[in-house]
XYZ file of C-alpha atoms in Angstrom:
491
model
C 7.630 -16.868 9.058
C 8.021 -20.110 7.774
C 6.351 -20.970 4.411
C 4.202 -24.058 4.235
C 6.886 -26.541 3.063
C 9.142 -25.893 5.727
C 6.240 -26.388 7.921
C 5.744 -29.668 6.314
C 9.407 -30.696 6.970
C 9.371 -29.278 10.565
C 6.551 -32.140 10.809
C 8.008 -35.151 9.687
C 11.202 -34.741 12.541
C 10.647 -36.548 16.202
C 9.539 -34.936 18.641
C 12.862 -35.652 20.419
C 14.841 -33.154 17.959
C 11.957 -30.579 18.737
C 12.310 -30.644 22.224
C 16.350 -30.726 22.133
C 15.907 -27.602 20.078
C 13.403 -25.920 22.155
C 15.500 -27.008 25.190
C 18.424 -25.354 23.424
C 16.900 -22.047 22.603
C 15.642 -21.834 26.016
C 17.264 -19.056 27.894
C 18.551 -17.164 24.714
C 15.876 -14.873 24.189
C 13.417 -12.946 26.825
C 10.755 -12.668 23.861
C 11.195 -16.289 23.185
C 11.189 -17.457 26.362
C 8.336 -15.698 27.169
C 6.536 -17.620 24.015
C 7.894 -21.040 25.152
C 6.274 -20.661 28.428
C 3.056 -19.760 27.291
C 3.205 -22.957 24.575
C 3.675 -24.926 27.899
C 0.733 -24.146 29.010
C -1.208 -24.772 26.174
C -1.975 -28.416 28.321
C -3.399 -26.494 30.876
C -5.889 -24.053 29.359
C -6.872 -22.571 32.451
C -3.286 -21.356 33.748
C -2.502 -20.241 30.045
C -5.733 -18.100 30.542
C -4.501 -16.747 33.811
C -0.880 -16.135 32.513
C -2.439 -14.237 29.280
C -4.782 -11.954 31.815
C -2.013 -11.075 34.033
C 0.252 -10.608 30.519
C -2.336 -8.231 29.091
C -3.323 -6.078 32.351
C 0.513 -5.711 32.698
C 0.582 -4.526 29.000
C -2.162 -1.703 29.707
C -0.119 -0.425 32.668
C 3.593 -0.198 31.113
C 4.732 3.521 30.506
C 8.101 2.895 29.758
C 8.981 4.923 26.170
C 10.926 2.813 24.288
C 13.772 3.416 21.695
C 13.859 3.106 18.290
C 15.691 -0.332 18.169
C 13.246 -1.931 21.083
C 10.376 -1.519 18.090
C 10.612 -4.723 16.233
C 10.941 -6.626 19.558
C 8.008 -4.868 20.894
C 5.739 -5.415 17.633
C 7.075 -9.246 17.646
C 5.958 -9.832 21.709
C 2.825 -8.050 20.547
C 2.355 -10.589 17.619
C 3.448 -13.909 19.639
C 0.622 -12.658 22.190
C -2.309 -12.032 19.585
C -1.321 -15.709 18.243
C -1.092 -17.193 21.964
C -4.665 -15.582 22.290
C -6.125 -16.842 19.363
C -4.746 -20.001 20.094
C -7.562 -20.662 22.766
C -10.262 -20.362 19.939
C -12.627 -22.121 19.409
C -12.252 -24.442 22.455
C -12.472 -21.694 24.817
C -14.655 -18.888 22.624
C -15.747 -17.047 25.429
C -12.452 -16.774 27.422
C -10.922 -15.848 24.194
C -13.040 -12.644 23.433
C -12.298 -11.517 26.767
C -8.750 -11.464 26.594
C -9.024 -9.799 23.000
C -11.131 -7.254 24.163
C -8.465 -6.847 27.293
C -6.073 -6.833 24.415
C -7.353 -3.987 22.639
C -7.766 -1.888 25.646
C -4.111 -1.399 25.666
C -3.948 0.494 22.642
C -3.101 3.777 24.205
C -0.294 2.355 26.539
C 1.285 0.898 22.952
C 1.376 3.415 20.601
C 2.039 6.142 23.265
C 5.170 4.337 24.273
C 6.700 3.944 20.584
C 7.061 5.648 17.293
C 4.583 3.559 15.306
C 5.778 5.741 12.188
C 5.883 2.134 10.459
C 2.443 1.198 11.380
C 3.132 -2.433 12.378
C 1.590 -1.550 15.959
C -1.305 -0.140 14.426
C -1.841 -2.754 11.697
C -1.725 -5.770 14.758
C -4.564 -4.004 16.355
C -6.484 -3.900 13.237
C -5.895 -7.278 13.377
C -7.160 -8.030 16.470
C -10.451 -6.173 15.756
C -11.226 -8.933 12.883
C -10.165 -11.950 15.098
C -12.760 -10.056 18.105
C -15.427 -9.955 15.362
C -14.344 -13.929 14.134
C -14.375 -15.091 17.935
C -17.634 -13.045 18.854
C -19.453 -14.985 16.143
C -18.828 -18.336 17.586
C -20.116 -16.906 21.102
C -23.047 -15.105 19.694
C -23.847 -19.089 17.783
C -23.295 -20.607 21.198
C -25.818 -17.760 22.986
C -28.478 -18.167 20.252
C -29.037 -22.178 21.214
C -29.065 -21.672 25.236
C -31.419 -18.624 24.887
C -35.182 -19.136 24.712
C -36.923 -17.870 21.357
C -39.020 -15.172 22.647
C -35.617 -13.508 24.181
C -33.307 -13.785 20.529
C -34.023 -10.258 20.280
C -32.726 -8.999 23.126
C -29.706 -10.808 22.510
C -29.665 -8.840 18.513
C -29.660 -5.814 20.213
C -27.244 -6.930 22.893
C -24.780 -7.552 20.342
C -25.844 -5.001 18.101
C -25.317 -2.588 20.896
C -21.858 -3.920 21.876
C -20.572 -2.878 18.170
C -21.984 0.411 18.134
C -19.988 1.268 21.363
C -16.565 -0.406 19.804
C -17.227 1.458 16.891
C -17.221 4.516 18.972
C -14.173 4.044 21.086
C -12.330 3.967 17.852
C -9.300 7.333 18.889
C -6.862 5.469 16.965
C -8.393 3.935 13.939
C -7.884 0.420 14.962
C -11.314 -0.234 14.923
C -12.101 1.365 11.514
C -12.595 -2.225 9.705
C -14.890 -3.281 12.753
C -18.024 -2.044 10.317
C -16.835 -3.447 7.442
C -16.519 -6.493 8.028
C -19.464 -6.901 10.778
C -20.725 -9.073 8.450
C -19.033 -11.669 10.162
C -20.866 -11.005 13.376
C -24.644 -9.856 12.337
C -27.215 -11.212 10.133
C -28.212 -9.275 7.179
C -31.556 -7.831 8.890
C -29.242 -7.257 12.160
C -26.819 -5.317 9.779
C -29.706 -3.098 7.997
C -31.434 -2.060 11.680
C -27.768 -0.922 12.511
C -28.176 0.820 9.338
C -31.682 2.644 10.568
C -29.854 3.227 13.678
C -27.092 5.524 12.479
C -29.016 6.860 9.667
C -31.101 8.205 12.725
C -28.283 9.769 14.756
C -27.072 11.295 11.532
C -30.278 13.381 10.849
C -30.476 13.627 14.406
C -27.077 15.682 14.450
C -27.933 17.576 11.451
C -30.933 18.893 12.352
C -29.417 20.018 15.804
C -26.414 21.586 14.194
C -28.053 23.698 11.359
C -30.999 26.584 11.320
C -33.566 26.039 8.736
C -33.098 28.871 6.939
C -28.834 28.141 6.242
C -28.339 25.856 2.734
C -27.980 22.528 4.402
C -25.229 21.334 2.227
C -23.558 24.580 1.804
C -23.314 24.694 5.581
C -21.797 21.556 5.919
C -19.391 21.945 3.465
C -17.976 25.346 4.772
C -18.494 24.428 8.433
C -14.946 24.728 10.546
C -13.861 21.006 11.975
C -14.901 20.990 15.110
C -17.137 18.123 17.524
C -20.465 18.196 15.592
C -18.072 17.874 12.278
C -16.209 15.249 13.067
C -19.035 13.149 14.487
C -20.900 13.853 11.324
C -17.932 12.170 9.138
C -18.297 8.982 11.858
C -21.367 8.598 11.242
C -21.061 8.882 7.549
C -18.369 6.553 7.649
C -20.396 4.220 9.826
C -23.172 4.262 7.119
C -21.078 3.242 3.853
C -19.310 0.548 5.869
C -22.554 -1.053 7.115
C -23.607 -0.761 3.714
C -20.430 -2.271 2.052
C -20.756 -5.120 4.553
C -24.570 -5.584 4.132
C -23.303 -6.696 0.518
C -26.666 -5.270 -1.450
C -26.083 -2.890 -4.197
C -29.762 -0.850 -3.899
C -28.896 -0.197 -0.420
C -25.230 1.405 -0.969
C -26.361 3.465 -3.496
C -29.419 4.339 -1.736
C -26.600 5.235 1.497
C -24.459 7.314 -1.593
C -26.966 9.037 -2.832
C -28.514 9.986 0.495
C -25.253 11.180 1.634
C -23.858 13.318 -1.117
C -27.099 14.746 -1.134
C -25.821 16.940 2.136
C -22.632 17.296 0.787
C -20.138 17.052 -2.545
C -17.933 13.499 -1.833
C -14.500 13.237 -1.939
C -12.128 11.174 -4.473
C -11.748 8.386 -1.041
C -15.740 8.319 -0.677
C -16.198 7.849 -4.446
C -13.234 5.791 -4.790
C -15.406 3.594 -2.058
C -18.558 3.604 -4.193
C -16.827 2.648 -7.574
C -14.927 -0.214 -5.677
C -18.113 -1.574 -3.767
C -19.873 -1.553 -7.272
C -17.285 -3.591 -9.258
C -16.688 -6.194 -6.563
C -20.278 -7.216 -7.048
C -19.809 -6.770 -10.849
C -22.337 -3.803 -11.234
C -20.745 -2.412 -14.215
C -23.497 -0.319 -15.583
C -23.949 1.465 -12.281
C -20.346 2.180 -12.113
C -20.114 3.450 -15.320
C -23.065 6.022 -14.997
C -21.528 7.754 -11.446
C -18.172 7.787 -13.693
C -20.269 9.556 -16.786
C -22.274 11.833 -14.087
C -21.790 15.742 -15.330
C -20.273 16.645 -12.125
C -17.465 13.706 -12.791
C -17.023 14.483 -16.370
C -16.180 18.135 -15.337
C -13.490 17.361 -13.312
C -14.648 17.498 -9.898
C -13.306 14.707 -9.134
C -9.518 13.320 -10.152
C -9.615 12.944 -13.892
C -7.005 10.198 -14.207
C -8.052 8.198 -11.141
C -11.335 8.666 -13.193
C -10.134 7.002 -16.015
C -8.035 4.425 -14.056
C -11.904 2.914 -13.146
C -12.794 2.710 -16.799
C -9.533 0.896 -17.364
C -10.692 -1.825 -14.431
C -13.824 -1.984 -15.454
C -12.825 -2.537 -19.008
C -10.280 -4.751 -18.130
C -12.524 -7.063 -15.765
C -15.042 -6.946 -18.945
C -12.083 -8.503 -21.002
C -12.270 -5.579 -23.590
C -8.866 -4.842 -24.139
C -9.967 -2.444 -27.443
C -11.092 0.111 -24.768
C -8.714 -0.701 -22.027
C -5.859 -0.074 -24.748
C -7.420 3.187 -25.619
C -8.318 4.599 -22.134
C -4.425 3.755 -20.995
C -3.297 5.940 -23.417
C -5.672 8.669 -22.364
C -4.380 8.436 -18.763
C -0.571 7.698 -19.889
C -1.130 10.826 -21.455
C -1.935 12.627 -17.922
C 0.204 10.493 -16.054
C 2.830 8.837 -17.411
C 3.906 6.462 -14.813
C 6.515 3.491 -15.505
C 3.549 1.308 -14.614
C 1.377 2.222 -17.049
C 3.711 1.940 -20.172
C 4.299 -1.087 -18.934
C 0.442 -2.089 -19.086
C 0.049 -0.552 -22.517
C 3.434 -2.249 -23.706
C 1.878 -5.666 -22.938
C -1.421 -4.859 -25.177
C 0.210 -2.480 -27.872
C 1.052 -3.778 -31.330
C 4.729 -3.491 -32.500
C 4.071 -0.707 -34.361
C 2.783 0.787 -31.308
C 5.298 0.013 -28.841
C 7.822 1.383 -31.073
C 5.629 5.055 -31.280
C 5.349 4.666 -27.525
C 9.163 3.637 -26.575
C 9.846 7.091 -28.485
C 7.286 9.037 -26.251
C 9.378 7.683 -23.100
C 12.278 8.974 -24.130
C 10.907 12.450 -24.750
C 9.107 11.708 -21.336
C 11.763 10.693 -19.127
C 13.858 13.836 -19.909
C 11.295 16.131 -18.971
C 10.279 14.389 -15.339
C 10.806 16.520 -12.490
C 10.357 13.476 -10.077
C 13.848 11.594 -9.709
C 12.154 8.545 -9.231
C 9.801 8.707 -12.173
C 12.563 9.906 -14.756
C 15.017 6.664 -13.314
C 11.817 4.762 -13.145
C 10.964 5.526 -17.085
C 14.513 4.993 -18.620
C 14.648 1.619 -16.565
C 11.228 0.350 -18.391
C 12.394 0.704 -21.880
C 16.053 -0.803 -20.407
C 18.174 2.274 -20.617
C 20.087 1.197 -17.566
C 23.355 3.882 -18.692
C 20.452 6.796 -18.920
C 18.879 5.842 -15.903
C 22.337 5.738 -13.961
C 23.436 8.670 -15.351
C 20.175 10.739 -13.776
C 20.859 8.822 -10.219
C 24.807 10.247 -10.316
C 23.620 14.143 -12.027
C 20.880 14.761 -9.867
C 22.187 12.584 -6.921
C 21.672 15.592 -4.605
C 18.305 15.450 -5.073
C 17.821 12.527 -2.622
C 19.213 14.330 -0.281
C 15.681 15.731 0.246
C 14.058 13.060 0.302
C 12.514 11.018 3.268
C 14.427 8.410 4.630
C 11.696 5.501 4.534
C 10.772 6.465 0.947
C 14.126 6.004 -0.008
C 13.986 2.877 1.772
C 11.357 1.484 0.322
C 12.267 2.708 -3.175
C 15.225 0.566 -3.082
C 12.893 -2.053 -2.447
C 11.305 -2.103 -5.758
C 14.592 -1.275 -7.924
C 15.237 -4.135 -10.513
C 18.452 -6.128 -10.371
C 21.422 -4.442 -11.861
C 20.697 -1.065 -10.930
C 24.160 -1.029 -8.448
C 25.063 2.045 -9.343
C 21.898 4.179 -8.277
C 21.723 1.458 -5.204
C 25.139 3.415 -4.985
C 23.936 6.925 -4.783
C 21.082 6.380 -2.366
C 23.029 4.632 -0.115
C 25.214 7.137 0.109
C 22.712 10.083 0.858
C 21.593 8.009 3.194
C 24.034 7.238 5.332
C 25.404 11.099 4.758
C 22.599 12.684 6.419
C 22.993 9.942 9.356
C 26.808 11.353 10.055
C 25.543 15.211 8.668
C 23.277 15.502 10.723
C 24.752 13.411 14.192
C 21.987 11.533 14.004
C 23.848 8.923 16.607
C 20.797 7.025 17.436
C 20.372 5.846 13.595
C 24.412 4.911 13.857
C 23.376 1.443 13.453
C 21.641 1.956 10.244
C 24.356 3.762 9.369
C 26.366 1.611 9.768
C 24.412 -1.486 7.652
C 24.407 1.179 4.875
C 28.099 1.044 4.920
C 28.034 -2.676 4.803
C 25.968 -2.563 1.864
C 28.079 -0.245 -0.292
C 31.270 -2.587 0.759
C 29.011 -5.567 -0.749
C 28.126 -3.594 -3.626
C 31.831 -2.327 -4.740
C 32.735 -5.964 -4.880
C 30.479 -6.296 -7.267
C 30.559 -2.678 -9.455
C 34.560 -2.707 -9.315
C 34.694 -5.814 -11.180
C 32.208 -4.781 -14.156
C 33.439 -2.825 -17.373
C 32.104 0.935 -16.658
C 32.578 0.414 -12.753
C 31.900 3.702 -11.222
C 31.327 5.637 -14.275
C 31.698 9.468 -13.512
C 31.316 8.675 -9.707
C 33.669 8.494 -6.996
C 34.962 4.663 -6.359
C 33.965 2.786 -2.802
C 37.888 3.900 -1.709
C 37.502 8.041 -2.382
C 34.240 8.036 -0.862
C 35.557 6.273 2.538
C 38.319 8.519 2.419
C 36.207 10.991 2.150
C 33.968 9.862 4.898
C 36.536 9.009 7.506
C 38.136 12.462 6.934
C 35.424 14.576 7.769
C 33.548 12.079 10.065
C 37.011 10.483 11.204
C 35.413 11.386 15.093
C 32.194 9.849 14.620
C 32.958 6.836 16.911
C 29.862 5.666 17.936
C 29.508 4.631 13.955
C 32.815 3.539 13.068
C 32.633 0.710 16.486
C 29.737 0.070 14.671
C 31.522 -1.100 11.131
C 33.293 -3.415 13.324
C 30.571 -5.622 14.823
């Protein structure tokens, strides 16, 4: 994606150099030729309408399961189409929401034909369920001045009724922001009779499901999951998002408190009440569910528990209490990122007493990526290298994408645990003949060959592990067969 300034300079060249390139591109590239036809017809809004149908009812039909290395070309089509889409909005609001709504419909065909283990699939059709509720707001507007006055309300309900029944046809949780944010869609009143309307299904359900003489929220809680269960948690869920999105604090709690009456919450649900509570700044509320007995007693997540008071405190700009309630969770939790909050609001004195608590700390973690984590934050780069090469087999059990993602967030001039995790990961590629992740295999390779340029030149190089040139040896004599990933090296 380009960021706005290149934007800026893509505007100030003729439109001669744009075409050229365009002209150029043209034919290299089925996804991008694909895009360039559709920006064609962006003249002709009816045959880019036509072309986006036939694009979409083409989409809900395919079957074809596709490999892992077709799924970033499949989640960029799926993104140039969603902007192609919204592209016709707002000139053409109504033609729009169909095609979105023809859009979504294809939700099964997509994530049945891919591993969406990422979530990028999933995430664009979350997407699309806040640009249907953006785009059905301008055609509700548009309704409301053609309609006569005495029929508004049967166009409320219309609409009302349309989100009930997306809410419902919600299999794969693309639609689970469709509540709320409905906001965007429904007037406040509109919003609270929605409210009246699943607050009636609910005790509806419950009085079906349960004899009068069983403990109502006893029953509930030990009930097995099966249909009336999981409908009940819809329509639970249905409730606090209305709520959230009707914006007024009386009625959430009034939801929360109805609610838990039938049932003990979890950490998520509470989580969900504390958050809705401080983004409208109702501290005092916030802070009596977080003193409530059955809190204080540890039914719920003690340190999560005190991670509120630290917000709360910390949005109230009193750091004398945020200081002290970060070392009451450190104390439970002691994660790199809180010693580096309390390091930032400590007093030297106190930072000193606290640097000596890591150290005591890090040797006792029995999560590798905590202990490297820790010894990183107070700058012990030896220590924390050290761990990576002792307990190196460790990452060996490990999943591949946290790994991944791990290496992500590792400061600069960490090369040598970069090292180490490269290096499991590519050996349980080859281990295991995984041949289909030979490319990544491969670009693991390539970036242990960029990193021994860099680790052979420094003063401890490879410390106590083996050099870039005895692990290849290594490699290519017990993988020396492997071809599919050694032709890879070579591209």
């Amino acid at each position: 994606m380009l960021d706005d300034e290149q934007k800026k300079g893509l505007s100030k060249l003729p439109k001669t150099a744009l075409v050229d390139f365009i002209s150029d591109v043209q034919g290299m590239d089925k996804l991008l030729d694909k895009k360039i036809e559709r920006l064609l017809l962006q003249s002709d809004k009816p045959k880019l309408v036509k072309k986006l149908t036939s694009t979409l009812k083409g989409l809900r039909r395919r079957r074809k399961v596709l490999n892992y290395w077709e799924y970033s070309d499949f989640v960029t089509e799926l993104h140039y189409l969603a902007d192609d889409v919204m592209s016709l909005h707002p000139e053409l609001p109504k033609a729009c929401l169909d095609l979105l709504e023809l859009f979504m419909e294809s939700i099964d065909s997509s994530l049945e034909r891919v591993d969406d283990t990422k979530g990028d699939i999933n995430d664009l059709y979350k997407s699309l369920t806040k640009s249907w509720l953006q785009v059905a707001a301008t055609c509700y507007a548009h309704q409301k001045k053609t309609v006569a006055l005495d029929e508004q309300d049967i166009l409320s309900q219309a609409w009302s009724d349309k989100v009930k029944a997306m809410a419902t046809d919600n299999d794969y949780g693309t639609k689970d922001n469709l509540l709320h944010n409905v906001d965007l869609l429904l007037a406040p009143a509109e919003i609270q009779a929605l409210i009246e309307d699943y607050r009636y299904d609910y005790e509806t359900l419950l009085t079906d499901a349960f004899s009068d003489d069983e403990p109502l929220a006893e029953s509930i809680i030990l009930q097995p999951m099966n249909a009336n269960t999981f409908e009940k948690r819809r329509l639970e869920t249905a409730l606090i998002d209305l709520a959230w999105a009707l914006s007024d604090i009386k009625t959430f709690e009034d939801i929360y408190l109805y609610l838990s009456s039938h049932r003990a919450f979890s950490q998520y649900e509470f989580d969900k009440l504390i958050r809705f509570l401080l983004k409208h700044q109702a501290f005092d509320v916030a802070l009596r569910y977080l003193n409530a007995d059955r809190i204080a007693e540890g039914n719920l997540n003690e340190v999560a528990r005190l991670d509120w008071f630290i917000e709360i405190y910390r949005q109230q700009n009193n750091s004398a209490l945020q200081l002290e309630t970060l070392n009451a969770a450190f104390e439970l939790d002691p994660t790199p990122t809180r010693f580096k909050q309390i390091m930032t609001m400590a007093s030297p004195a106190e930072q000193a007493s606290l640097r000596k608590k890591i150290y005591e700390l890090a040797e006792q973690q029995q999560d590798i990526f905590t202990a490297i984590e820790l010894w990183l934050e107070i700058e012990e780069r030896a220590r924390a290298n050290q761990v990576a090469i002792t307990r190196q087999e460790e990452f060996d059990n490990i999943q591949y994408t946290a790994l991944t993602q791990w290496l992500k967030r590792l400061p600069d001039d960490t090369n040598l645990i970069r090292v180490v995790v490269y290096r499991s990961l590519l050996n349980d590629i080859l281990e295991n003949v995984r041949t289909l992740a030979y490319g990544h295999a491969a670009r693991y390779y390539k970036h242990l060959v960029k990193l021994d340029a860099v680790i052979s030149r420094s003063v401890d190089n490879y410390s106590s592990l083996n050099t870039h040139q005895e692990y290849s040896i290594a490699l290519k004599e017990k993988h020396g067969k492997k071809y599919g990933f050694w032709e890879r090296l070579e591209h």
